[in-house]
Tab-separated table of N, CA and C in Angstrom:
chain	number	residue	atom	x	y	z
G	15	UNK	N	-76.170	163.714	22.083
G	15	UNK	CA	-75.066	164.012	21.196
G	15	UNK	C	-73.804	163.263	21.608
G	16	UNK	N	-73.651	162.556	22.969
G	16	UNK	CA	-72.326	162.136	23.327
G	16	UNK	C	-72.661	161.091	23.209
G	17	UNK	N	-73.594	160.751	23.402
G	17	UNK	CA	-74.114	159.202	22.537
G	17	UNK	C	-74.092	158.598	21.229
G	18	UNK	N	-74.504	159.409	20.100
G	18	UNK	CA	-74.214	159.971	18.643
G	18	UNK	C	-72.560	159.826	18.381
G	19	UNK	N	-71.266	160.618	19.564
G	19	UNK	CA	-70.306	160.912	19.146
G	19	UNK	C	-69.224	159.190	19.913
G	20	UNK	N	-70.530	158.684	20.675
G	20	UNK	CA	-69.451	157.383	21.472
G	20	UNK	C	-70.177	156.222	19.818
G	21	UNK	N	-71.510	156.333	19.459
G	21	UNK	CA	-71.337	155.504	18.542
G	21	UNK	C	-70.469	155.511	17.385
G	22	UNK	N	-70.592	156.363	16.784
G	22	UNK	CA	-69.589	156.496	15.752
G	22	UNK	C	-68.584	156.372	16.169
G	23	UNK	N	-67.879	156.452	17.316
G	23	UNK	CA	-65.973	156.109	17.513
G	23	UNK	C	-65.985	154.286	17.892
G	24	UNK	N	-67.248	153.579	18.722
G	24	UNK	CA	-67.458	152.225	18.528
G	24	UNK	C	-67.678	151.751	17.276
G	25	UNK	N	-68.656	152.210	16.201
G	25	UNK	CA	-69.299	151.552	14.939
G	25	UNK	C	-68.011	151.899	13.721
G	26	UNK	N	-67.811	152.817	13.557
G	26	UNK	CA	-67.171	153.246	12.113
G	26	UNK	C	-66.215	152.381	12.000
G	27	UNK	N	-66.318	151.974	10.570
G	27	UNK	CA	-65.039	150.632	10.246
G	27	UNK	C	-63.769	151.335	10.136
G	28	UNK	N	-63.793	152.706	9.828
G	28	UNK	CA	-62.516	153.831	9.410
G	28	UNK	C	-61.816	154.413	10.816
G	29	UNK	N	-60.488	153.901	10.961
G	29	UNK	CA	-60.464	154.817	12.085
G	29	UNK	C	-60.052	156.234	11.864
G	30	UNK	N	-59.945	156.698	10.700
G	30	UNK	CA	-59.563	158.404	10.286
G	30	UNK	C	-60.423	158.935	10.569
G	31	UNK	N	-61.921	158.413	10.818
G	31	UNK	CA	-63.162	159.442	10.800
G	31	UNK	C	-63.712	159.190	11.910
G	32	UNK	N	-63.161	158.467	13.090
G	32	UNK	CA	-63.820	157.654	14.230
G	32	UNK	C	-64.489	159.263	14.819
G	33	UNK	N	-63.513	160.082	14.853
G	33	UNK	CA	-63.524	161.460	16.104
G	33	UNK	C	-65.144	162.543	15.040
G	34	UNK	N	-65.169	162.202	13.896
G	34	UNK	CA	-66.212	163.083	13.317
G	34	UNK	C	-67.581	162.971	14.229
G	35	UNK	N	-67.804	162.018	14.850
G	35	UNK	CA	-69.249	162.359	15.550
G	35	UNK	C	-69.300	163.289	16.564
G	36	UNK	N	-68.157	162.885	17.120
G	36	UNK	CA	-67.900	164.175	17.841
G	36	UNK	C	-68.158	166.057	17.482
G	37	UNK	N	-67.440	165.940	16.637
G	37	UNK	CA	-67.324	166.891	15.614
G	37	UNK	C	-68.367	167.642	14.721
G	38	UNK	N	-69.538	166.691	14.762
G	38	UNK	CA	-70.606	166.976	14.126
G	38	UNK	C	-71.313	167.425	15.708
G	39	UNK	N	-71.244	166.842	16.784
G	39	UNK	CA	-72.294	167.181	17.788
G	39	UNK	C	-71.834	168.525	18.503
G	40	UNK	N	-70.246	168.875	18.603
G	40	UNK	CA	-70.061	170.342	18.630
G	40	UNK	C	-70.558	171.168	17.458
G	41	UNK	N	-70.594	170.855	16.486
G	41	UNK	CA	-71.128	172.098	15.502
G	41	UNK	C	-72.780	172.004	15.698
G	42	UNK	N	-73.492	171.184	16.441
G	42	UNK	CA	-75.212	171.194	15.865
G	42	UNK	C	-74.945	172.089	17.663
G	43	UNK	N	-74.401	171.768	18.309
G	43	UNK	CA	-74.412	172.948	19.724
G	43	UNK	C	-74.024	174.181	19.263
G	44	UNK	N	-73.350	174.594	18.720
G	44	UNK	CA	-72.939	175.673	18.321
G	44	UNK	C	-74.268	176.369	17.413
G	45	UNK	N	-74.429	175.354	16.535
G	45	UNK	CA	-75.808	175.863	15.627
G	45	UNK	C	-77.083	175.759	16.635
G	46	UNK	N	-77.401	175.289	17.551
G	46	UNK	CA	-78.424	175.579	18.201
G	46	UNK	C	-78.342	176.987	19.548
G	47	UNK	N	-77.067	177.346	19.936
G	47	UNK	CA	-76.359	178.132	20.350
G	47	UNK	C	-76.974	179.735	19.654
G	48	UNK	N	-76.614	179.368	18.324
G	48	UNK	CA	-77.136	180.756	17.115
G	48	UNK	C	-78.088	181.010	17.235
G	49	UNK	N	-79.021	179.704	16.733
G	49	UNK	CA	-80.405	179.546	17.103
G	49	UNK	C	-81.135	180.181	18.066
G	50	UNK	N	-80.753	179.801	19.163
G	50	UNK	CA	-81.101	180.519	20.638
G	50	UNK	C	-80.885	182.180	20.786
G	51	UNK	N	-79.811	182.521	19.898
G	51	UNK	CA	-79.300	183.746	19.786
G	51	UNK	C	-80.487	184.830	18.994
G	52	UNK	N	-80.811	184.048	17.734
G	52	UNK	CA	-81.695	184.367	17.047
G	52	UNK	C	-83.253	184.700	17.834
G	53	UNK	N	-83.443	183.478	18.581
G	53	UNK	CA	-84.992	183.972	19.564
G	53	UNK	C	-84.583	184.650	20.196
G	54	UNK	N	-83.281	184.944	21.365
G	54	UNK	CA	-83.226	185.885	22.198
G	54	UNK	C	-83.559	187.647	21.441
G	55	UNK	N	-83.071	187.530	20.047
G	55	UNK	CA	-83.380	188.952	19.247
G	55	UNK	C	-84.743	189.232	19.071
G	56	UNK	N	-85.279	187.915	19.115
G	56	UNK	CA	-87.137	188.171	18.676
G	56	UNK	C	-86.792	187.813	17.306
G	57	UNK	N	-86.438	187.482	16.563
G	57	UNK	CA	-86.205	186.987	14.902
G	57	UNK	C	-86.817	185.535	14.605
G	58	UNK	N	-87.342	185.058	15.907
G	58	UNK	CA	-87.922	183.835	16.140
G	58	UNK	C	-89.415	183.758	17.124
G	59	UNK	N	-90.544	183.718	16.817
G	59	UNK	CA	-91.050	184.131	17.714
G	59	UNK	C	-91.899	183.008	18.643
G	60	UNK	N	-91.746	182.025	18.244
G	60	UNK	CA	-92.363	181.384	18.934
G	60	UNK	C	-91.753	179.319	19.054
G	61	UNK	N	-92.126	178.232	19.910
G	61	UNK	CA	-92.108	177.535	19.965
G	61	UNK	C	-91.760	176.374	18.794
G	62	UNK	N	-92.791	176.831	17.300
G	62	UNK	CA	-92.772	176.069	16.107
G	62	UNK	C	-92.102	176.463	15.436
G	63	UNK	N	-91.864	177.931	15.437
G	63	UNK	CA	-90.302	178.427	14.620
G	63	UNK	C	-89.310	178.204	14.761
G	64	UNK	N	-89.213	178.197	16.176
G	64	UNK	CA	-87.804	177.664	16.504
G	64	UNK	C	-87.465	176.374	16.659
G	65	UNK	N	-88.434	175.129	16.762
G	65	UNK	CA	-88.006	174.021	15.882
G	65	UNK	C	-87.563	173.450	14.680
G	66	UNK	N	-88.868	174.213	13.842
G	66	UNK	CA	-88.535	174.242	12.630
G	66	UNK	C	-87.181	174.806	12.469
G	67	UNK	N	-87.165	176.030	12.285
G	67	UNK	CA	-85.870	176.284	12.411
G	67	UNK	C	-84.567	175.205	12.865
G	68	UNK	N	-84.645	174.859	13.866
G	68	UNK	CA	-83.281	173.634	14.198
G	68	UNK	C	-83.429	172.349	13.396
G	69	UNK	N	-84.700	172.331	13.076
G	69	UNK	CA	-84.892	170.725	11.592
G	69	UNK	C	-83.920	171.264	10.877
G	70	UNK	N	-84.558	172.467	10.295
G	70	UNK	CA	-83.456	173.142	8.515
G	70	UNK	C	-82.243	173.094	8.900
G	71	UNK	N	-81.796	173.625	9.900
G	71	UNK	CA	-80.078	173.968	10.161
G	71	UNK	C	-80.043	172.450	10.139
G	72	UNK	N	-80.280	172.070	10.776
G	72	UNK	CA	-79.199	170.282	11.016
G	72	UNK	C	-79.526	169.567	9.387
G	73	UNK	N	-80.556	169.625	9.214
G	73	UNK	CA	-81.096	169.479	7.379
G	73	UNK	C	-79.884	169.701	6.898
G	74	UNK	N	-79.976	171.007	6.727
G	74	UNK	CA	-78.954	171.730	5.773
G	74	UNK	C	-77.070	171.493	6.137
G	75	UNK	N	-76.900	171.330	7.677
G	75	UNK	CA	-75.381	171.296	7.541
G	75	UNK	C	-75.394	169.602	7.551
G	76	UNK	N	-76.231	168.762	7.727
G	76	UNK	CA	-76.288	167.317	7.002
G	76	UNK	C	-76.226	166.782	5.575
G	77	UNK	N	-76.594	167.444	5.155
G	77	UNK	CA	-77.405	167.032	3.845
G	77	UNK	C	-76.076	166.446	2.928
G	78	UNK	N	-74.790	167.390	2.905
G	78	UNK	CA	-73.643	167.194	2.555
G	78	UNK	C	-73.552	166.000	2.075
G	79	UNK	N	-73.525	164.635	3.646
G	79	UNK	CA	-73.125	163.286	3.076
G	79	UNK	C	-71.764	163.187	4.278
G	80	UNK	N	-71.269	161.954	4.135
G	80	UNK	CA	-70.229	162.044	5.300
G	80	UNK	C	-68.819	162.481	4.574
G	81	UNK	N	-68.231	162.719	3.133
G	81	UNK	CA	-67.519	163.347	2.259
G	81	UNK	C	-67.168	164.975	2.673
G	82	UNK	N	-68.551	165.873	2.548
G	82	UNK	CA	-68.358	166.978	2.293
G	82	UNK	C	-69.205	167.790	3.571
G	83	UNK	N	-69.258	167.235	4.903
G	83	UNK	CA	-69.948	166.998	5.801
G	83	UNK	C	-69.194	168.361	6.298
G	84	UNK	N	-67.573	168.856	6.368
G	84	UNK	CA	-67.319	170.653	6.415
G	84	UNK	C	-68.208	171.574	6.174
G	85	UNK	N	-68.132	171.223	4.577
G	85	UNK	CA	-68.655	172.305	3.910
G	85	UNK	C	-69.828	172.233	4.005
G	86	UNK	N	-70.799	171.264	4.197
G	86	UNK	CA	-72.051	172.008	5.056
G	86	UNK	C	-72.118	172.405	5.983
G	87	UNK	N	-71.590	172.232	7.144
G	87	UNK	CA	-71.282	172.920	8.396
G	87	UNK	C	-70.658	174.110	8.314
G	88	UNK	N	-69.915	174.245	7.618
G	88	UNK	CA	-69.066	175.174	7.631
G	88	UNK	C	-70.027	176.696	6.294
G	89	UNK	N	-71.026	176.062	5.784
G	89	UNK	CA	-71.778	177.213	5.129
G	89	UNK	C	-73.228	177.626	6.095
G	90	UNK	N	-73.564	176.676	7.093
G	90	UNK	CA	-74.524	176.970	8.150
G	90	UNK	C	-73.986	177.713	8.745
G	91	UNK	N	-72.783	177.640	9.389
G	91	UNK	CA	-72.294	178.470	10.124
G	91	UNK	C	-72.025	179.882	9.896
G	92	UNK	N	-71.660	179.850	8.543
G	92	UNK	CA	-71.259	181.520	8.265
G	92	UNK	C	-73.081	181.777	7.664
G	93	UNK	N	-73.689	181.267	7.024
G	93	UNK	CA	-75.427	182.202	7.206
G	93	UNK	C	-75.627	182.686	8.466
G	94	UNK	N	-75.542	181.575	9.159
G	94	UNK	CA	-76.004	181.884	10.740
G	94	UNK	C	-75.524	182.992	11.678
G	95	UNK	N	-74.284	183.149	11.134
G	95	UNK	CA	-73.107	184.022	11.712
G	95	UNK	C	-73.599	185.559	10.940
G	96	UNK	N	-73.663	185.458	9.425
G	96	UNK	CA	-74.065	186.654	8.703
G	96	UNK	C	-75.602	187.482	8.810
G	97	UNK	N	-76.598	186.153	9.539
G	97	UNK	CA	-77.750	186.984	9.964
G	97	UNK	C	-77.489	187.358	11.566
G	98	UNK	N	-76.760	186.801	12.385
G	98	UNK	CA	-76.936	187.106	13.196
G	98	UNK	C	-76.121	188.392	14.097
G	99	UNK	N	-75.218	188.418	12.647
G	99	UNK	CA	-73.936	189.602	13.297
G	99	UNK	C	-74.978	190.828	12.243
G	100	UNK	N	-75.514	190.689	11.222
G	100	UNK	CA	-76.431	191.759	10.554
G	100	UNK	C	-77.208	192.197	11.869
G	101	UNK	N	-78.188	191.610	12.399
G	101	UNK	CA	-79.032	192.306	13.309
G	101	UNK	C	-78.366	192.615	14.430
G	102	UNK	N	-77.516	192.405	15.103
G	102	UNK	CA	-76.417	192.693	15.836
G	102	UNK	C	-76.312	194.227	15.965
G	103	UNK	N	-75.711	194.375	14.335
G	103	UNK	CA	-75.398	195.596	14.465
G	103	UNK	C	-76.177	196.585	13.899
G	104	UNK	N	-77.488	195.703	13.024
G	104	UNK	CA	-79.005	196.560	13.221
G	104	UNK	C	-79.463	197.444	14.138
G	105	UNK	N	-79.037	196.440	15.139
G	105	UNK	CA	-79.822	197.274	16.699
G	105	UNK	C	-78.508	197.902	17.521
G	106	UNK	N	-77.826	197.751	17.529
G	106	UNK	CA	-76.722	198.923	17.786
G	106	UNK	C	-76.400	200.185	17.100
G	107	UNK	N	-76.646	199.987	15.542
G	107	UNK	CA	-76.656	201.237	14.861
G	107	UNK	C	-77.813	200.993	13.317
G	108	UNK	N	-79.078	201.461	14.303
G	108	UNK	CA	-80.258	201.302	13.198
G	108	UNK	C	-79.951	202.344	11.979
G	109	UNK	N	-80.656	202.105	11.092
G	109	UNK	CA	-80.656	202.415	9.926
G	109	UNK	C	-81.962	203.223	9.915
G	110	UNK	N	-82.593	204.448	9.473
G	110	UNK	CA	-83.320	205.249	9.972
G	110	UNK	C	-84.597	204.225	9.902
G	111	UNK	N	-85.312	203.483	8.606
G	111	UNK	CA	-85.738	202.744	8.471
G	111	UNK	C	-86.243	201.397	9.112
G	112	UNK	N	-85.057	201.247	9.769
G	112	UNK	CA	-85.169	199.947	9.807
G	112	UNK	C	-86.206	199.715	11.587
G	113	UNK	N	-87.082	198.472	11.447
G	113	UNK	CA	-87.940	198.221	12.219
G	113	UNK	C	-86.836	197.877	13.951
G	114	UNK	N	-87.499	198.453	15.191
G	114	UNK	CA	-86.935	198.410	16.475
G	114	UNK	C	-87.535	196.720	17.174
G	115	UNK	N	-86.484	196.224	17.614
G	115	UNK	CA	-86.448	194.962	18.008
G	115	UNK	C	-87.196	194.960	19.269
């Protein structure tokens, strides 16, 4: 990722956007961060899920384009944030129903 964030500040012809690689390689840590958060709950159970899983997230807060490259990051982040603060407080205050982690 600091490799990723030194090319883009060498390659990019723009210097307004030189610092975005950067920027993109703190948010895919942060999203793999969640990620990790997510297996530590058991919501992930194994080796191929949780790859898969890190394909889609970087998929999905990529997909944007280098334009609107926030707002995909910035909508991974709050799913990621909204499942992971849901089971959070699943298992701090279950719901009579609801399955034990």
């Amino acid at each position: 990722l600091v490799a990723y964030g030194m090319v883009v500040i060498l390659r990019h012809p723009e210097s307004s956007v030189r610092y975005v690689g950067f920027v993109v390689a703190a948010a895919v840590v942060i999203l793999d961060i969640m990620v990790w958060h997510l297996w530590r709950l058991g919501l992930v159970a194994g080796a191929l899920q949780t790859s898969a899983l890190m394909v889609l997230v970087r998929i999905a807060a990529c997909i944007w384009g280098e334009n609107y490259w926030l707002v995909g990051h910035s909508g991974v982040v709050v799913a990621a944030g909204a499942v992971l603060a849901h089971v959070s407080v699943d298992c701090s205050v279950p719901r009579p129903n609801s399955p034990q982690l």
